[in-house]
């Protein structure tokens, strides 16, 4: 783009209150016009974000720059009730959280489950079959809702957090494991958006004969491991409980390690296909089990037989970030339209 075109676009964003000019401080010996830089503004704009997980839903309210204003985490076992009841519950709590604030410029919802290119969600873990989540929430909230993949939004947060580089940093595999196991790719500075949204069947194939298969549950999920523990006579209700007692219960530790090795198998399979520069591990499976995390990282490095793979752990607040970014995404994708302005204005 030419310099006049860039100036015109930036001026339109400033006039809309979406971008602000900030003076850069420097020592007093320098002369001439003070340097300025550009930053996101949007303090007058409100966005709503939702992340619906298997057991927990996170609600966020942010400004136009994505700065968090309010948040709430609500326990919600979506598979135990109908999807209509679950979405009624989510909409009710979001409206309460947003009381006394202006109407949102945009609303977004992310799910841990796989979502296809039309926005339909089908998931055994959720107990949902062809749920048009954006349309149903739009009807309940009275605002248009954008729907997306929670893992893709988490990968987008990882991309935004990385420093800008002059050279291509290479591709990154973002692997999320909690009750749902999912992954996303960052390639050429952008998050790849899957087309079909279908479950990765290869991960199910890896788990055959492991003892962690369980009807209606992903074999690499925490729920599958908990079900195996209960079958072995261990009285636990959550994967977090199982990890906590694994330090004193050999059977529990064996089951947790079995799940970790399945995750390593899945991750290594994906790494071998694309050979990325970086791997980001996200989700409860890695965050709450530091002993298992160390073993998993060691196993991945040993199998890759290279020290060039950069492995890092994602923030524990990934579901909150997924909600926040999905909420602000429509604004960032088309800021002037969402804010009610245009270049002609």
Tab-separated table of C-alpha atoms in Angstrom:
chain	number	residue	atom	x	y	z
A	1	UNK	CA	0.000	0.000	0.000
A	2	UNK	CA	1.158	3.540	-0.663
A	3	UNK	CA	1.989	5.896	2.198
A	4	UNK	CA	-1.102	8.097	1.564
A	5	UNK	CA	-3.341	4.999	1.672
A	6	UNK	CA	-1.801	3.837	4.941
A	7	UNK	CA	-2.168	7.325	6.421
A	8	UNK	CA	-5.820	7.475	5.355
A	9	UNK	CA	-6.605	4.098	6.911
A	10	UNK	CA	-4.803	4.892	10.156
A	11	UNK	CA	-6.527	8.276	10.404
A	12	UNK	CA	-9.914	6.558	9.977
A	13	UNK	CA	-9.065	4.169	12.834
A	14	UNK	CA	-7.974	7.088	15.039
A	15	UNK	CA	-11.150	9.044	14.265
A	16	UNK	CA	-13.210	5.973	15.195
A	17	UNK	CA	-11.459	5.765	18.554
A	18	UNK	CA	-9.881	2.415	17.727
A	19	UNK	CA	-6.255	3.530	17.486
A	20	UNK	CA	-4.415	6.224	19.411
A	21	UNK	CA	-1.151	8.076	18.902
A	22	UNK	CA	1.326	7.927	21.764
A	23	UNK	CA	4.426	10.032	22.172
A	24	UNK	CA	7.674	8.145	22.649
A	25	UNK	CA	9.774	9.561	25.465
A	26	UNK	CA	13.466	10.187	24.802
A	27	UNK	CA	16.310	12.102	26.389
A	28	UNK	CA	16.082	15.909	26.443
A	29	UNK	CA	19.173	16.369	24.258
A	30	UNK	CA	17.358	15.243	21.138
A	31	UNK	CA	15.747	17.943	19.035
A	32	UNK	CA	13.044	17.969	16.411
A	33	UNK	CA	9.525	16.678	16.307
A	34	UNK	CA	8.751	14.124	19.080
A	35	UNK	CA	8.439	10.556	17.836
A	36	UNK	CA	5.030	8.907	18.065
A	37	UNK	CA	3.848	5.344	17.932
A	38	UNK	CA	0.430	3.792	17.435
A	39	UNK	CA	-1.481	1.696	19.966
A	40	UNK	CA	-4.902	0.131	20.292
A	41	UNK	CA	-7.569	2.261	21.947
A	42	UNK	CA	-11.192	1.101	21.793
A	43	UNK	CA	-11.889	1.876	25.461
A	44	UNK	CA	-15.431	2.937	24.586
A	45	UNK	CA	-16.196	-0.425	22.963
A	46	UNK	CA	-17.416	-3.554	24.753
A	47	UNK	CA	-17.009	-7.121	23.466
A	48	UNK	CA	-18.380	-10.359	24.935
A	49	UNK	CA	-16.474	-13.644	24.844
A	50	UNK	CA	-17.475	-17.198	25.791
A	51	UNK	CA	-15.533	-20.435	26.023
A	52	UNK	CA	-17.666	-23.532	26.615
A	53	UNK	CA	-15.743	-26.549	27.868
A	54	UNK	CA	-16.919	-29.989	28.919
A	55	UNK	CA	-17.072	-29.147	32.633
A	56	UNK	CA	-16.431	-25.399	32.844
A	57	UNK	CA	-17.526	-22.308	30.904
A	58	UNK	CA	-15.603	-19.017	30.972
A	59	UNK	CA	-17.288	-15.670	30.275
A	60	UNK	CA	-15.326	-12.504	29.499
A	61	UNK	CA	-16.108	-8.868	28.824
A	62	UNK	CA	-13.333	-6.853	27.212
A	63	UNK	CA	-12.837	-3.480	25.554
A	64	UNK	CA	-12.002	-2.995	21.885
A	65	UNK	CA	-8.292	-3.616	22.453
A	66	UNK	CA	-8.977	-6.940	24.135
A	67	UNK	CA	-8.269	-5.633	27.641
A	68	UNK	CA	-10.219	-7.675	30.159
A	69	UNK	CA	-12.947	-5.773	32.026
A	70	UNK	CA	-14.859	-8.599	33.701
A	71	UNK	CA	-14.701	-12.375	33.780
A	72	UNK	CA	-16.571	-15.265	35.337
A	73	UNK	CA	-15.977	-19.014	35.436
A	74	UNK	CA	-19.080	-21.145	35.889
A	75	UNK	CA	-19.208	-24.911	36.465
A	76	UNK	CA	-21.318	-26.411	33.709
A	77	UNK	CA	-21.259	-30.103	32.790
A	78	UNK	CA	-22.727	-29.696	29.310
A	79	UNK	CA	-23.168	-33.424	28.699
A	80	UNK	CA	-25.450	-33.798	31.728
A	81	UNK	CA	-28.157	-31.521	30.283
A	82	UNK	CA	-29.531	-30.709	26.842
A	83	UNK	CA	-27.663	-28.233	24.693
A	84	UNK	CA	-30.639	-25.854	24.859
A	85	UNK	CA	-30.497	-25.842	28.661
A	86	UNK	CA	-26.738	-25.299	28.592
A	87	UNK	CA	-26.979	-22.355	26.208
A	88	UNK	CA	-29.872	-20.845	28.198
A	89	UNK	CA	-27.658	-21.011	31.292
A	90	UNK	CA	-24.671	-19.444	29.514
A	91	UNK	CA	-26.762	-16.613	28.049
A	92	UNK	CA	-28.345	-15.848	31.424
A	93	UNK	CA	-24.994	-15.575	33.214
A	94	UNK	CA	-23.433	-13.500	30.423
A	95	UNK	CA	-26.261	-10.971	30.510
A	96	UNK	CA	-25.885	-10.710	34.285
A	97	UNK	CA	-22.122	-10.227	33.991
A	98	UNK	CA	-22.648	-7.444	31.427
A	99	UNK	CA	-25.326	-5.585	33.354
A	100	UNK	CA	-24.819	-1.777	33.503
A	101	UNK	CA	-22.360	-1.880	30.568
A	102	UNK	CA	-23.003	-0.682	26.986
A	103	UNK	CA	-24.224	-3.152	24.386
A	104	UNK	CA	-21.431	-5.217	22.829
A	105	UNK	CA	-19.965	-4.330	19.463
A	106	UNK	CA	-19.418	-8.042	18.890
A	107	UNK	CA	-19.871	-11.378	20.618
A	108	UNK	CA	-17.862	-14.567	20.154
A	109	UNK	CA	-18.104	-18.133	21.423
A	110	UNK	CA	-15.383	-20.779	21.365
A	111	UNK	CA	-15.671	-24.487	22.099
A	112	UNK	CA	-13.087	-27.108	22.985
A	113	UNK	CA	-14.974	-29.568	20.789
A	114	UNK	CA	-14.378	-29.814	17.078
A	115	UNK	CA	-16.371	-27.297	15.037
A	116	UNK	CA	-16.761	-27.473	11.262
A	117	UNK	CA	-16.451	-24.671	8.729
A	118	UNK	CA	-20.201	-23.952	8.923
A	119	UNK	CA	-20.080	-23.510	12.705
A	120	UNK	CA	-21.804	-26.781	13.580
A	121	UNK	CA	-20.676	-28.629	16.707
A	122	UNK	CA	-20.926	-32.418	17.004
A	123	UNK	CA	-19.240	-33.924	20.039
A	124	UNK	CA	-19.611	-37.090	22.098
A	125	UNK	CA	-17.979	-35.330	25.048
A	126	UNK	CA	-20.538	-32.511	24.861
A	127	UNK	CA	-23.428	-34.766	23.949
A	128	UNK	CA	-24.173	-32.443	21.020
A	129	UNK	CA	-25.165	-33.360	17.485
A	130	UNK	CA	-25.113	-30.696	14.745
A	131	UNK	CA	-25.631	-27.763	17.106
A	132	UNK	CA	-25.507	-24.386	15.371
A	133	UNK	CA	-24.056	-22.700	18.427
A	134	UNK	CA	-23.710	-19.209	16.917
A	135	UNK	CA	-27.321	-19.090	15.718
A	136	UNK	CA	-28.706	-20.433	18.992
A	137	UNK	CA	-26.735	-17.986	21.152
A	138	UNK	CA	-27.615	-15.111	18.801
A	139	UNK	CA	-31.278	-15.858	19.361
A	140	UNK	CA	-30.827	-15.904	23.137
A	141	UNK	CA	-28.585	-12.839	23.443
A	142	UNK	CA	-30.114	-10.632	20.770
A	143	UNK	CA	-26.741	-9.980	19.103
A	144	UNK	CA	-24.938	-11.647	16.210
A	145	UNK	CA	-22.479	-14.234	17.553
A	146	UNK	CA	-19.243	-15.431	15.946
A	147	UNK	CA	-18.278	-19.059	16.684
A	148	UNK	CA	-14.825	-20.584	16.491
A	149	UNK	CA	-12.411	-23.202	17.726
A	150	UNK	CA	-11.120	-22.708	21.240
A	151	UNK	CA	-7.760	-24.246	20.370
A	152	UNK	CA	-7.349	-21.964	17.352
A	153	UNK	CA	-8.076	-18.963	19.596
A	154	UNK	CA	-5.505	-20.196	22.118
A	155	UNK	CA	-2.971	-20.510	19.310
A	156	UNK	CA	-3.846	-16.961	18.230
A	157	UNK	CA	-3.043	-15.738	21.753
A	158	UNK	CA	0.304	-17.537	21.526
A	159	UNK	CA	0.954	-15.821	18.205
A	160	UNK	CA	0.044	-12.394	19.605
A	161	UNK	CA	2.332	-12.924	22.593
A	162	UNK	CA	5.364	-13.719	20.447
A	163	UNK	CA	7.726	-10.837	19.593
A	164	UNK	CA	7.780	-9.584	16.020
A	165	UNK	CA	10.696	-10.929	14.009
A	166	UNK	CA	12.296	-9.910	10.742
A	167	UNK	CA	12.565	-13.538	9.694
A	168	UNK	CA	9.962	-16.296	9.549
A	169	UNK	CA	10.006	-18.016	12.962
A	170	UNK	CA	8.767	-21.259	11.405
A	171	UNK	CA	5.633	-23.246	12.148
A	172	UNK	CA	4.301	-24.064	15.619
A	173	UNK	CA	2.185	-26.962	16.840
A	174	UNK	CA	-0.235	-25.919	19.600
A	175	UNK	CA	-1.454	-29.049	21.423
A	176	UNK	CA	-4.293	-28.837	23.956
A	177	UNK	CA	-5.282	-31.693	26.251
A	178	UNK	CA	-7.960	-31.622	28.896
A	179	UNK	CA	-11.340	-33.358	28.569
A	180	UNK	CA	-11.151	-32.764	24.834
A	181	UNK	CA	-7.885	-33.257	22.947
A	182	UNK	CA	-7.312	-30.862	20.074
A	183	UNK	CA	-4.511	-29.085	18.259
A	184	UNK	CA	-3.872	-26.124	15.983
A	185	UNK	CA	-1.105	-24.973	13.679
A	186	UNK	CA	0.583	-21.593	13.409
A	187	UNK	CA	2.089	-21.311	9.923
A	188	UNK	CA	3.606	-18.236	8.268
A	189	UNK	CA	2.430	-15.956	11.066
A	190	UNK	CA	-1.212	-17.105	10.939
A	191	UNK	CA	-3.350	-19.741	12.620
A	192	UNK	CA	-4.484	-22.486	10.263
A	193	UNK	CA	-8.266	-22.917	10.305
A	194	UNK	CA	-9.360	-26.563	9.814
A	195	UNK	CA	-12.012	-27.090	7.164
A	196	UNK	CA	-14.008	-30.146	8.236
A	197	UNK	CA	-13.650	-29.858	12.002
A	198	UNK	CA	-13.664	-33.655	12.206
A	199	UNK	CA	-12.190	-35.537	15.165
A	200	UNK	CA	-8.662	-36.810	14.593
A	201	UNK	CA	-9.266	-40.562	14.221
A	202	UNK	CA	-5.547	-41.355	14.339
A	203	UNK	CA	-5.518	-40.474	18.049
A	204	UNK	CA	-8.216	-43.073	18.689
A	205	UNK	CA	-6.179	-45.663	16.803
A	206	UNK	CA	-3.173	-44.952	19.025
A	207	UNK	CA	-5.175	-45.769	22.159
A	208	UNK	CA	-6.320	-49.249	21.134
A	209	UNK	CA	-5.195	-51.821	23.671
A	210	UNK	CA	-4.077	-49.160	26.162
A	211	UNK	CA	-6.877	-49.854	28.641
A	212	UNK	CA	-8.035	-46.228	28.455
A	213	UNK	CA	-10.752	-46.726	25.856
A	214	UNK	CA	-14.157	-45.721	27.198
A	215	UNK	CA	-17.478	-45.413	25.361
A	216	UNK	CA	-18.351	-41.861	24.346
A	217	UNK	CA	-15.113	-40.376	25.653
A	218	UNK	CA	-11.900	-39.478	23.830
A	219	UNK	CA	-9.289	-42.075	24.924
A	220	UNK	CA	-6.667	-39.371	25.433
A	221	UNK	CA	-8.945	-37.266	27.648
A	222	UNK	CA	-8.877	-36.914	31.414
A	223	UNK	CA	-12.332	-38.486	31.649
A	224	UNK	CA	-11.110	-41.704	30.030
A	225	UNK	CA	-8.298	-41.997	32.562
A	226	UNK	CA	-10.672	-41.297	35.454
A	227	UNK	CA	-13.037	-44.000	34.154
A	228	UNK	CA	-10.123	-46.465	34.048
A	229	UNK	CA	-9.174	-45.503	37.603
A	230	UNK	CA	-12.719	-46.020	38.850
A	231	UNK	CA	-12.774	-49.418	37.164
A	232	UNK	CA	-9.578	-50.263	39.070
A	233	UNK	CA	-11.294	-49.386	42.347
A	234	UNK	CA	-9.847	-45.894	42.831
A	235	UNK	CA	-12.499	-43.493	44.131
A	236	UNK	CA	-11.885	-40.269	42.216
A	237	UNK	CA	-14.223	-37.919	40.387
A	238	UNK	CA	-11.804	-35.775	38.369
A	239	UNK	CA	-8.430	-36.009	36.650
A	240	UNK	CA	-7.052	-33.415	39.039
A	241	UNK	CA	-7.989	-35.698	41.964
A	242	UNK	CA	-6.285	-38.621	40.236
A	243	UNK	CA	-3.054	-36.675	39.731
A	244	UNK	CA	-3.067	-35.573	43.378
A	245	UNK	CA	-3.233	-39.117	44.733
A	246	UNK	CA	-0.764	-40.454	42.138
A	247	UNK	CA	2.124	-39.432	44.411
A	248	UNK	CA	1.074	-42.116	46.934
A	249	UNK	CA	-0.939	-44.543	44.799
A	250	UNK	CA	1.068	-46.619	42.327
A	251	UNK	CA	-1.981	-47.647	40.287
A	252	UNK	CA	-3.061	-44.019	39.902
A	253	UNK	CA	0.461	-43.030	38.820
A	254	UNK	CA	0.499	-45.870	36.295
A	255	UNK	CA	-2.766	-44.703	34.740
A	256	UNK	CA	-1.663	-41.064	34.607
A	257	UNK	CA	1.634	-42.142	32.998
A	258	UNK	CA	-0.274	-44.261	30.480
A	259	UNK	CA	-2.270	-41.232	29.410
A	260	UNK	CA	0.880	-39.104	29.222
A	261	UNK	CA	2.561	-41.653	26.957
A	262	UNK	CA	-0.499	-41.705	24.678
A	263	UNK	CA	-0.309	-37.928	24.452
A	264	UNK	CA	3.399	-38.219	23.625
A	265	UNK	CA	2.554	-40.742	20.887
A	266	UNK	CA	-0.043	-38.377	19.412
A	267	UNK	CA	2.208	-35.328	19.614
A	268	UNK	CA	5.173	-37.154	18.102
A	269	UNK	CA	3.006	-38.407	15.253
A	270	UNK	CA	1.973	-34.861	14.366
A	271	UNK	CA	5.498	-33.496	14.828
A	272	UNK	CA	6.945	-36.114	12.475
A	273	UNK	CA	4.544	-35.136	9.703
A	274	UNK	CA	5.159	-31.369	9.624
A	275	UNK	CA	8.435	-30.991	11.569
A	276	UNK	CA	7.674	-27.571	13.131
A	277	UNK	CA	10.119	-25.259	14.861
A	278	UNK	CA	8.083	-25.002	18.077
A	279	UNK	CA	5.680	-26.977	20.239
A	280	UNK	CA	3.323	-25.410	22.789
A	281	UNK	CA	1.678	-27.671	25.355
A	282	UNK	CA	-1.604	-26.401	26.801
A	283	UNK	CA	-4.377	-27.649	29.024
A	284	UNK	CA	-4.847	-29.342	32.371
A	285	UNK	CA	-3.017	-32.525	31.351
A	286	UNK	CA	0.273	-30.625	31.291
A	287	UNK	CA	-0.337	-27.862	33.824
A	288	UNK	CA	-1.324	-29.893	36.913
A	289	UNK	CA	1.090	-32.823	36.480
A	290	UNK	CA	4.614	-31.394	36.505
A	291	UNK	CA	6.220	-34.823	36.970
A	292	UNK	CA	4.375	-36.115	33.929
A	293	UNK	CA	5.208	-32.939	31.998
A	294	UNK	CA	8.947	-33.458	32.548
A	295	UNK	CA	8.719	-37.077	31.405
A	296	UNK	CA	6.629	-36.120	28.375
A	297	UNK	CA	9.070	-33.420	27.257
A	298	UNK	CA	12.022	-35.787	27.716
A	299	UNK	CA	10.270	-38.476	25.686
A	300	UNK	CA	9.367	-36.074	22.880
A	301	UNK	CA	12.938	-34.808	22.638
A	302	UNK	CA	14.330	-38.349	22.680
A	303	UNK	CA	12.015	-39.483	19.899
A	304	UNK	CA	12.645	-36.404	17.796
A	305	UNK	CA	16.415	-36.944	18.189
A	306	UNK	CA	17.020	-33.224	17.779
A	307	UNK	CA	17.550	-30.346	20.163
A	308	UNK	CA	16.186	-27.810	17.694
A	309	UNK	CA	12.528	-28.164	18.723
A	310	UNK	CA	11.497	-25.319	21.019
A	311	UNK	CA	9.023	-26.658	23.623
A	312	UNK	CA	7.081	-24.318	25.910
A	313	UNK	CA	4.110	-24.457	28.269
A	314	UNK	CA	1.083	-22.269	27.598
A	315	UNK	CA	-0.472	-19.999	30.200
A	316	UNK	CA	-2.871	-21.676	32.653
A	317	UNK	CA	-5.500	-19.091	31.613
A	318	UNK	CA	-5.842	-20.384	28.044
A	319	UNK	CA	-9.621	-20.862	28.174
A	320	UNK	CA	-10.082	-17.288	29.376
A	321	UNK	CA	-7.842	-16.047	26.556
A	322	UNK	CA	-9.796	-18.138	24.049
A	323	UNK	CA	-13.050	-16.537	25.192
A	324	UNK	CA	-11.574	-13.038	25.125
A	325	UNK	CA	-9.988	-13.348	21.691
A	326	UNK	CA	-13.028	-15.007	20.114
A	327	UNK	CA	-15.123	-12.135	21.443
A	328	UNK	CA	-12.905	-9.414	20.017
A	329	UNK	CA	-12.116	-11.211	16.738
A	330	UNK	CA	-14.973	-9.754	14.607
A	331	UNK	CA	-13.931	-6.247	15.666
A	332	UNK	CA	-10.278	-6.804	14.845
A	333	UNK	CA	-11.143	-8.462	11.524
A	334	UNK	CA	-13.248	-5.495	10.390
A	335	UNK	CA	-12.881	-2.708	12.962
A	336	UNK	CA	-14.573	0.181	11.167
A	337	UNK	CA	-17.632	-1.868	10.203
A	338	UNK	CA	-18.097	-3.261	13.722
A	339	UNK	CA	-17.594	0.182	15.268
A	340	UNK	CA	-20.167	1.728	12.910
A	341	UNK	CA	-17.694	3.711	10.765
A	342	UNK	CA	-16.326	3.472	7.256
A	343	UNK	CA	-13.488	5.059	5.322
A	344	UNK	CA	-16.063	7.265	3.578
A	345	UNK	CA	-17.092	8.720	6.952
